[in-house]
Each structure stands twice: as C-alpha cells, then as structure tokens.
Amino acid sequence: MNNKEFISELSARTSYTIRDTQSLVTTMLAELTSQLENSEVVSVTNFGTFEVKKKLERVMVNPTTGQRMLVPPKLAINFRPATALKEQVQKGGEA
C-alpha cells in the first residue's frame, strides 16, 4: 500500500475529505519526527513504541579485500511492536 492508497482508505473509514486526511497524517508524522529528533520515546497504544538508539562504533571487514574499517557511531530509530499488534499479525490480521 502506498501513501495515496493509505490516505484514500483512511479517508473512507473516517468520513473526512482526502485533503483533511492528508493534512492530519502529515501533521502526525511531523510531530512524530519532531519528538524523535529530540530523543523522546513515542508510544502509540496497541501499535508500538518508537525510540532513538545510539549504535556504537564498530570495526567492519570488507569480505572481498579483507580491509578493516572503523564504522562511526550513529543514531538509529528503533520500533518495538505492541503485544496486541504482534498477536494480530500472527493470526493473519483476523480481529
């Protein structure tokens, strides 16, 4: 499902116009991004938790040349699904 299909489906389910639905989704994603930029943990009930984690520096070996390289530390977004979401996915989406 791409963004356009998602917005159309959400619009049909909520009875909002496509333009209003697009605006709501854009606002929600902007706020989610803002919170993650500030290293805040964002928890959505029955969906999951988004958080920023720091990955430590590590040594990587190029398998072709055998050359060792130092990969610098970086920040990465981590998502942990809620138990309810995991169970629903395991049942094949049947509610």
Short mmCIF file of C-alpha atoms in Angstrom, two decimals:
data_model
loop_
_atom_site.label_atom_id
_atom_site.label_comp_id
_atom_site.label_asym_id
_atom_site.label_seq_id
_atom_site.Cartn_x
_atom_site.Cartn_y
_atom_site.Cartn_z
CA MET A 1 0.00 0.00 0.00
CA ASN A 2 1.46 3.34 -0.98
CA ASN A 3 0.78 6.75 0.60
CA LYS A 4 -2.05 7.65 -1.80
CA GLU A 5 -3.86 4.36 -1.18
CA PHE A 6 -3.36 4.73 2.58
CA ILE A 7 -4.83 8.25 2.59
CA SER A 8 -7.80 7.14 0.46
CA GLU A 9 -8.56 4.17 2.73
CA LEU A 10 -8.20 6.25 5.89
CA SER A 11 -10.40 8.96 4.38
CA ALA A 12 -13.12 6.44 3.55
CA ARG A 13 -13.03 4.93 7.06
CA THR A 14 -13.12 8.26 8.91
CA SER A 15 -15.51 10.19 6.60
CA TYR A 16 -13.02 13.05 6.31
CA THR A 17 -12.12 14.52 2.95
CA ILE A 18 -8.93 13.29 1.31
CA ARG A 19 -7.39 16.75 1.78
CA ASP A 20 -8.21 16.82 5.52
CA THR A 21 -6.95 13.27 5.96
CA GLN A 22 -3.68 14.12 4.17
CA SER A 23 -3.27 17.14 6.43
CA LEU A 24 -3.85 15.05 9.58
CA VAL A 25 -1.38 12.36 8.51
CA THR A 26 1.23 14.98 7.57
CA THR A 27 0.80 16.71 10.92
CA MET A 28 1.04 13.43 12.83
CA LEU A 29 4.23 12.40 11.02
CA ALA A 30 5.77 15.85 11.53
CA GLU A 31 5.10 15.63 15.27
CA LEU A 32 6.47 12.08 15.43
CA THR A 33 9.61 13.24 13.63
CA SER A 34 9.97 16.23 15.94
CA GLN A 35 9.72 14.06 19.05
CA LEU A 36 12.28 11.57 17.70
CA GLU A 37 14.67 14.42 16.79
CA ASN A 38 14.53 15.42 20.47
CA SER A 39 15.32 11.81 21.50
CA GLU A 40 11.86 11.37 23.01
CA VAL A 41 10.21 7.95 23.15
CA VAL A 42 6.89 7.89 21.26
CA SER A 43 4.42 5.23 22.35
CA VAL A 44 1.21 4.53 20.41
CA THR A 45 -1.30 2.38 22.29
CA ASN A 46 -1.93 -1.04 20.70
CA PHE A 47 0.62 -0.25 17.97
CA GLY A 48 4.10 0.10 19.41
CA THR A 49 6.95 2.29 20.59
CA PHE A 50 9.39 4.36 18.55
CA GLU A 51 12.70 5.43 20.07
CA VAL A 52 16.12 6.65 19.03
CA LYS A 53 19.03 4.43 19.99
CA LYS A 54 22.74 5.09 19.66
CA LYS A 55 24.69 2.42 17.83
CA LEU A 56 28.29 2.17 18.99
CA GLU A 57 31.27 2.38 16.69
CA ARG A 58 32.45 -0.94 15.35
CA VAL A 59 35.06 -2.49 13.11
CA MET A 60 33.80 -3.80 9.78
CA VAL A 61 35.76 -6.10 7.45
CA ASN A 62 35.32 -5.89 3.69
CA PRO A 63 34.86 -9.55 2.68
CA THR A 64 36.39 -9.02 -0.77
CA THR A 65 39.58 -7.21 0.20
CA GLY A 66 39.85 -8.13 3.87
CA GLN A 67 40.35 -4.45 4.66
CA ARG A 68 39.23 -3.42 8.14
CA MET A 69 37.31 -0.16 8.50
CA LEU A 70 36.03 1.72 11.53
CA VAL A 71 32.30 2.49 11.28
CA PRO A 72 31.50 5.59 13.36
CA PRO A 73 28.71 5.66 15.95
CA LYS A 74 25.28 6.70 14.70
CA LEU A 75 21.71 7.21 15.82
CA ALA A 76 19.02 4.81 14.58
CA ILE A 77 15.25 4.65 15.00
CA ASN A 78 14.02 1.53 16.75
CA PHE A 79 10.42 0.25 16.67
CA ARG A 80 9.03 -2.27 19.17
CA PRO A 81 5.56 -3.50 18.24
CA ALA A 82 2.92 -3.78 20.95
CA THR A 83 1.84 -7.23 22.07
CA ALA A 84 -1.65 -6.67 20.62
CA LEU A 85 -0.16 -5.84 17.20
CA LYS A 86 2.14 -8.88 17.27
CA GLU A 87 -0.77 -11.17 18.13
CA GLN A 88 -2.97 -9.71 15.40
CA VAL A 89 -0.26 -10.14 12.78
CA GLN A 90 0.38 -13.72 13.88
CA LYS A 91 -3.33 -14.51 13.49
CA GLY A 92 -3.20 -13.18 9.93
CA GLY A 93 -4.96 -9.89 10.68
CA GLU A 94 -8.19 -11.51 11.87
CA ALA A 95 -9.63 -9.49 14.72
#
